[in-house]
Coordinates of C-alpha atoms in Angstrom, one line a residue:
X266 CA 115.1 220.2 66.8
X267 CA 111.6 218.1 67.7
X268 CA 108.9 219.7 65.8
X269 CA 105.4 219.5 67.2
X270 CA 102.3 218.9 64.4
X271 CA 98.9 219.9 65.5
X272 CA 96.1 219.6 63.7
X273 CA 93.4 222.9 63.0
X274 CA 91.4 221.0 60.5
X275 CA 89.7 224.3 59.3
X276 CA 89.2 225.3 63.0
X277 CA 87.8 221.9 63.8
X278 CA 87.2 221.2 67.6
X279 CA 89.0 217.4 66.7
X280 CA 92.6 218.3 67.5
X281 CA 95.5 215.8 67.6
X282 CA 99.2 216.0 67.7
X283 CA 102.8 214.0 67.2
X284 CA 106.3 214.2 67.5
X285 CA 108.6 214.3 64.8
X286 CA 112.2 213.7 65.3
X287 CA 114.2 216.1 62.6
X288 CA 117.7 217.2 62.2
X289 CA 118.8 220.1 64.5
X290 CA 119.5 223.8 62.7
X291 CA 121.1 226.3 64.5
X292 CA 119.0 229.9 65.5
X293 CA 120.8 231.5 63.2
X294 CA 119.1 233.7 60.3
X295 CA 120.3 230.6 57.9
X296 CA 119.3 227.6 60.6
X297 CA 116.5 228.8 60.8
X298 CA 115.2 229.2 56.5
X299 CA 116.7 225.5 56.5
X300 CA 114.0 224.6 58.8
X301 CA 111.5 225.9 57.6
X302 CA 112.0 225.3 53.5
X303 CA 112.8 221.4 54.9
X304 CA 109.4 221.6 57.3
X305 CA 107.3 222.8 54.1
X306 CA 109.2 220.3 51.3
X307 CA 108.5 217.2 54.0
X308 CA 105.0 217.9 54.7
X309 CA 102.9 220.4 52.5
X310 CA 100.6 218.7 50.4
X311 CA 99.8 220.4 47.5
X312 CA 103.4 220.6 45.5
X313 CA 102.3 218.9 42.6
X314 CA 99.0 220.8 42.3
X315 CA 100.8 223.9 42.3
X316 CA 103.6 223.3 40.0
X317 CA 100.9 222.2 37.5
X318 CA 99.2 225.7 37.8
X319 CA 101.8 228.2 38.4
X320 CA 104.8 225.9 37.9
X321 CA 105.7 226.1 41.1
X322 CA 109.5 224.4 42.3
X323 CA 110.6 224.1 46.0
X324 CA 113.4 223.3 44.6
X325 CA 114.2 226.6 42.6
X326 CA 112.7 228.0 46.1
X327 CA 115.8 227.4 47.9
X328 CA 118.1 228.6 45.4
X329 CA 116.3 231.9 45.2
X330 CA 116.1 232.5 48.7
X331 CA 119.1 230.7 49.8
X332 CA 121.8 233.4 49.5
X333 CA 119.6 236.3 51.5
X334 CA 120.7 235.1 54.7
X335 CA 123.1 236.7 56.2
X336 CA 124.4 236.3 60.2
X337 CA 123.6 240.0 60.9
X338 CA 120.3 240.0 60.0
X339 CA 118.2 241.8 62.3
X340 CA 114.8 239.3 63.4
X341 CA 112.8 241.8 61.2
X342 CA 115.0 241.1 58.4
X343 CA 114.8 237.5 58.6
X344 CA 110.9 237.4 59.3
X345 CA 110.2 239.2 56.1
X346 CA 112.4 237.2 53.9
X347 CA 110.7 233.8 55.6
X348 CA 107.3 235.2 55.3
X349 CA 108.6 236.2 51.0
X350 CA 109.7 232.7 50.8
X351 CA 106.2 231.2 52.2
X352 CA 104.1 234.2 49.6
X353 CA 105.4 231.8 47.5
X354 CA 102.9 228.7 48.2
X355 CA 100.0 231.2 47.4
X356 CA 98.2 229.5 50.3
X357 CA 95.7 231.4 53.0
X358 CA 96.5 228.6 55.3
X359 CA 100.1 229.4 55.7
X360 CA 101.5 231.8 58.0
X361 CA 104.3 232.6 60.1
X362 CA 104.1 233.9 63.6
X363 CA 106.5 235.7 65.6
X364 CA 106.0 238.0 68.6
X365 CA 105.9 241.2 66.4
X366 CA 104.3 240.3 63.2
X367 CA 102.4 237.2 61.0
X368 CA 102.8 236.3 57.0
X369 CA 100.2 235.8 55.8
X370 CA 99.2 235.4 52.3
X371 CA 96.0 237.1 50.9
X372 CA 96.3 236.7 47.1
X373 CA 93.2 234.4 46.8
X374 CA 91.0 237.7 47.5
X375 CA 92.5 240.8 47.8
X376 CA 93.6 240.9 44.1
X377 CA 89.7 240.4 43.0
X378 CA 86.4 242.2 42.9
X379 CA 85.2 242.0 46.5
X380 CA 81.4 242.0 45.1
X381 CA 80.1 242.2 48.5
X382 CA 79.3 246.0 50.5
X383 CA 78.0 245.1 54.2
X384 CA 76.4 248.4 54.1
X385 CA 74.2 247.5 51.2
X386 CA 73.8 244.2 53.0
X387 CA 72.4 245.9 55.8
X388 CA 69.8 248.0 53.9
X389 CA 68.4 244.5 52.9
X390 CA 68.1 243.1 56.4
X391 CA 66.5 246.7 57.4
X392 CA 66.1 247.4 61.5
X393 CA 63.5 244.5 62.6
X394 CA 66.1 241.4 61.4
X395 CA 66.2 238.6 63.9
X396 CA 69.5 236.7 64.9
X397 CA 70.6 233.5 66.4
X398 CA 73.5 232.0 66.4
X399 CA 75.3 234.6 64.7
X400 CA 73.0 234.1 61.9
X401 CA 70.8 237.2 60.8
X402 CA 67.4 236.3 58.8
X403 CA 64.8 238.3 57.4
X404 CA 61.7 237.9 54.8
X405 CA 61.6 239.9 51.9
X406 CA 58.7 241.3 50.6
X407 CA 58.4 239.1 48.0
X408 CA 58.5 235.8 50.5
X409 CA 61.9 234.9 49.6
X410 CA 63.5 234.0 53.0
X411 CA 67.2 236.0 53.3
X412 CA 70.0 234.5 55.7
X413 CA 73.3 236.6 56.3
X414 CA 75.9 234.0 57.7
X415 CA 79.4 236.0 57.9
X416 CA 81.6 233.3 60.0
X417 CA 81.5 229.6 60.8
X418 CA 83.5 230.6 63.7
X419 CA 80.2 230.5 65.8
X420 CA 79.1 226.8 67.2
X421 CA 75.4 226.3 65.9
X422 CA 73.2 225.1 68.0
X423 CA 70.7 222.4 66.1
X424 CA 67.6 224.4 68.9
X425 CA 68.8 227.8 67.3
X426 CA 68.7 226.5 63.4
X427 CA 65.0 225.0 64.2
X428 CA 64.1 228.1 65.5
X429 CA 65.4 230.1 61.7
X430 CA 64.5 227.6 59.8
X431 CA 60.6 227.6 61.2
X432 CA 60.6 231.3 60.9
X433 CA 61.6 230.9 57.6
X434 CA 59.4 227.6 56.3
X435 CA 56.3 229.6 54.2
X436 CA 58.9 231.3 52.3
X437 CA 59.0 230.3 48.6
X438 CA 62.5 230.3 48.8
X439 CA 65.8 231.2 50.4
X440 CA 68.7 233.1 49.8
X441 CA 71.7 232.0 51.7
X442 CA 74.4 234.6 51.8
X443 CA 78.1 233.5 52.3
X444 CA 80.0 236.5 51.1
X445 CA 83.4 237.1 52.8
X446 CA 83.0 234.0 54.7
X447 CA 86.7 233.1 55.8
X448 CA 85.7 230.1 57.5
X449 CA 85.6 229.0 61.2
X450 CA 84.7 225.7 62.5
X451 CA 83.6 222.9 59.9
X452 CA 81.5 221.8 62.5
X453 CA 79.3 224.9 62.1
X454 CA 79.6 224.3 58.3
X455 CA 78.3 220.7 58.8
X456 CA 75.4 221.8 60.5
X457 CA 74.0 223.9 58.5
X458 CA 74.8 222.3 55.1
X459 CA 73.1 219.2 56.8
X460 CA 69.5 221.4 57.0
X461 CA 69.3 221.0 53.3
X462 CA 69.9 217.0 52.6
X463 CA 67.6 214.3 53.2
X464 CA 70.3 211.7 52.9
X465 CA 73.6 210.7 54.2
X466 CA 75.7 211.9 50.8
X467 CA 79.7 211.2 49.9
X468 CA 80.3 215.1 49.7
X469 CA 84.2 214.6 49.2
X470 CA 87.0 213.2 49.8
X471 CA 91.0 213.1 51.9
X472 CA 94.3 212.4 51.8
X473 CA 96.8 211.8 54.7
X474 CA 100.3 212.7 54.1
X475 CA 102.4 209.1 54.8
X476 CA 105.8 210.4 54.3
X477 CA 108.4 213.4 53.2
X478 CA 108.3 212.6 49.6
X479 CA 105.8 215.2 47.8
X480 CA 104.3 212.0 46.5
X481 CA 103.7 210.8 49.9
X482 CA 99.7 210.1 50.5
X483 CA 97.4 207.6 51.7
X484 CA 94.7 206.6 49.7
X485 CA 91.3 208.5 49.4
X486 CA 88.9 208.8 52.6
X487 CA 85.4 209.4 51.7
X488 CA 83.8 212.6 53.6
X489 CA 80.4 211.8 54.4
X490 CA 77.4 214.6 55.7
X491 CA 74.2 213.3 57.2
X492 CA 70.9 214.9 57.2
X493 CA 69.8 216.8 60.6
X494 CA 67.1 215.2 63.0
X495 CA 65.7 219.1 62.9
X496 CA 64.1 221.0 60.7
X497 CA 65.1 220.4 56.8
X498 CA 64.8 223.1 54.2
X499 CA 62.6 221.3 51.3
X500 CA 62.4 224.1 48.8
X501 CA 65.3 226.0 46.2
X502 CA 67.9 227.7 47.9
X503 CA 70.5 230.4 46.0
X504 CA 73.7 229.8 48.0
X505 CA 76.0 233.8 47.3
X506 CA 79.6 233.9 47.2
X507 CA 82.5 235.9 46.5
X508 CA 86.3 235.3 46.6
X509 CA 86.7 236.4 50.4
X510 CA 84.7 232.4 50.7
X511 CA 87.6 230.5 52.3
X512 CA 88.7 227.6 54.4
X513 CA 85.5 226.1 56.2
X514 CA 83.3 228.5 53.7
X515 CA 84.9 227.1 50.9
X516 CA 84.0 223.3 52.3
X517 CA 80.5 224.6 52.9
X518 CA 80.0 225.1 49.3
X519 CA 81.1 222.7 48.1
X520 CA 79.2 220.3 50.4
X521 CA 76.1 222.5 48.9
X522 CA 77.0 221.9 45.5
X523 CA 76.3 218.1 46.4
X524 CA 72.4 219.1 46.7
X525 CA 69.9 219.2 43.4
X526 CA 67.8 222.3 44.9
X527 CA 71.2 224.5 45.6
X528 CA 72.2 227.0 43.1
X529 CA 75.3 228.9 43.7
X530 CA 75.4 232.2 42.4
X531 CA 78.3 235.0 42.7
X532 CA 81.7 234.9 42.1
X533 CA 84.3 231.5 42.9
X534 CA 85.0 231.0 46.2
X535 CA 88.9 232.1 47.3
X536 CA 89.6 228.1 48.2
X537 CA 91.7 226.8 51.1
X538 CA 90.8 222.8 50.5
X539 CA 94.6 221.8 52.9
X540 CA 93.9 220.6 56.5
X541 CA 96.3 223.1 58.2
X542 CA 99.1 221.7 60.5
X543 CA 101.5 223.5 62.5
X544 CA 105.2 223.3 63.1
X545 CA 108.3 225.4 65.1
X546 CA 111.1 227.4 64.1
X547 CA 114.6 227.0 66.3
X548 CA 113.8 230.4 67.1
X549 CA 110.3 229.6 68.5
X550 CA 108.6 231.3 65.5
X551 CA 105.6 229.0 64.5
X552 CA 104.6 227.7 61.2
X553 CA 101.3 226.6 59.3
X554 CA 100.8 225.2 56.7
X555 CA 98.2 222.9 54.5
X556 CA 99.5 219.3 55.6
X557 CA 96.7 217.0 53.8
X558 CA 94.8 217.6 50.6
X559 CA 90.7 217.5 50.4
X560 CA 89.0 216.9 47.3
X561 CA 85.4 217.3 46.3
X562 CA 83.2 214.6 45.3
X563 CA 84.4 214.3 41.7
X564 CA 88.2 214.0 43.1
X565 CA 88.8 217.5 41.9
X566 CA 90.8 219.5 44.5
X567 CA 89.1 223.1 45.8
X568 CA 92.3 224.3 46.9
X569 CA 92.1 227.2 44.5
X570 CA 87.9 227.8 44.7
X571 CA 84.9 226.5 43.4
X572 CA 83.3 228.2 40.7
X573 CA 79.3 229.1 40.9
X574 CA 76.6 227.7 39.1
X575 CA 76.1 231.6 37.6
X576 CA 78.9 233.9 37.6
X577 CA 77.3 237.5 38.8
X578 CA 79.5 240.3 39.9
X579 CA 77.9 243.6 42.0
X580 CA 77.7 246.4 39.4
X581 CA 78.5 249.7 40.3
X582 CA 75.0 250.8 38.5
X583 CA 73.3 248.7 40.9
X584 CA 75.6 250.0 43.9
X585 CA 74.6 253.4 43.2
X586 CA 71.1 252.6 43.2
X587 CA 71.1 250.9 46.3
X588 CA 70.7 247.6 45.0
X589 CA 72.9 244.6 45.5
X590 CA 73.2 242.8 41.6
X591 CA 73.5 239.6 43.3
X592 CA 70.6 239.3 45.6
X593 CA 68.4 240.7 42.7
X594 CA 69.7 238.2 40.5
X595 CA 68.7 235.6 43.5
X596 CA 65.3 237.1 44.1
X597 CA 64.3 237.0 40.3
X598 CA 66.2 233.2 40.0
X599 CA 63.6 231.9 43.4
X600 CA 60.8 233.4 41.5
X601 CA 60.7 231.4 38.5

């Protein structure tokens, strides 16, 4: 079997790929869990991590799952106990796909408090919001400038994020709303984190996997963001999250964190700090999976979130009273 490894850094636009030569496995139920427990133990990247906080062994892996194969599986039999095994990694960035179905693993924010209501979200923005870019802004009536950014799937333009960010310059401040983020394109992350530093910062740093061995990485790159030629927010910005805050979200934030007039306020982020690659099945099923580790700037991996500055959960007294507990907290934070 020749596996195929392209890279989706976060849904980066930068996409490369190589050939691997690797043992052949039959397309059998069996042939193909061998290939995929061997695909994950030669090239995920965060086995270490893991066993540290969960005690995670790939090892113990295959002897659990091992004897559920069976040659008369049906392919809906065999999916689920592949997709099972995978659960296992507690990652977002690995799934399996096959022509009926993908596994996908959700843990990092469907078993919290989603502290976020898009209906309540709306009430804030009211009727006469203005968009761009995907990006809905608005002024409160206390001058504190609101933006609603749901996606990084969008590309930014640098002509669209003058155009919010001179709408919103005579505010006092500026509330920058990230809730249920899952990510998109880091580009789109880089853009707009890059409205709020004045200089070019190390935000973080990356690892390149070098060989099978778990151990297996290159030394540290340093990630580096540079300020915009546009328009630069001067003044404090409140930066909300909650745990649906993933993959290019999660970078965002932690690029933020790098800034002394960004406070981060809400719940810790759901993570996703692996740059995903992707892989096939004898079958033709594909896998992904997080192939090299990202750090943040203090070498500390984000893999599993990044806490706020304030913890603040949406309380159901507030909820009830139209009010989101986050946003006030924000409002009354910009104001002192």
């Amino acid at each position: 079997m020749k596996i195929r490894f392209t890279s989706i850094f976060l849904g980066l636009l930068l996409c490369f790929s190589s050939c691997v030569d690797e043992p052949e496995y039959d397309n059998t139920p069996r042939g193909n869990f061998e290939a995929l427990w061997r695909i994950i133990d030669e090239h995920y990247c965060f086995f270490d991590y893991k066993r540290q906080v969960y005690g995670l062994d790939w090892a113990e892996i295959y002897s659990k799952y091992a004897p559920r194969f069976a040659p008369g599986m049906s392919n809906g039999e065999t999916f689920e106990v592949l997709a099972e095994m995978l659960a296992e990694l507690r990652d977002g960035h690995v799934n399996l796909y096959s022509p009926f179905d993908v596994g996908r693993n959700w843990s990092w924010h469907e078993e919290f408090p989603t502290n976020f209501s898009e209906d309540l979200v709306n009430k804030y923005l009211g009727t006469n919001y203005q968009i761009a870019a995907g990006l809905k802004y608005q002024v409160f009536d206390d001058n504190i400038g609101y933006i609603r950014c749901s996606s990084f799937l969008n590309n930014f333009g640098e002509g669209n994020l003058d155009e919010i960010f001179l709408r919103l310059a005579p505010c006092n401040g500026l509330i920058l709303d990230i809730r249920n983020n899952g990510g998109g394109m880091i580009t789109s992350a880089e853009k707009l984190a890059a409205r709020f530093t004045n200089e070019t910062l190390v935000v973080g740093y990356m690892q390149h996997k070098t060989g099978k061995g778990h151990n297996d990485f290159s030394g540290l790159y340093p990630q580096r963001l540079s300020p915009t030629k546009g328009i630069r927010w001067q003044k404090p910005v409140v930066v909300l999250t909650n745990r649906g805050v993933y993959s290019a979200a999660n970078e965002f934030v932690k690029y933020m964190k790098c800034f002394p007039r960004v406070t981060v306020v809400g719940d810790q982020t759901g993570g996703g700090a692996g740059l995903p690659f992707s892989s096939e099945l004898p079958n033709g099923w594909s896998v992904r999976f997080s192939a090299c580790p990202i750090y943040d700037r203090d070498f500390h991996t984000t893999e599993f979130g990044i806490e706020p500055h304030h913890p603040v959960s949406l309380l159901s007294a507030d909820l009830q009273k139209d009010k989101d507990t986050l946003i006030e907290f924000a409002r009354q934070f910009l104001a002192k």
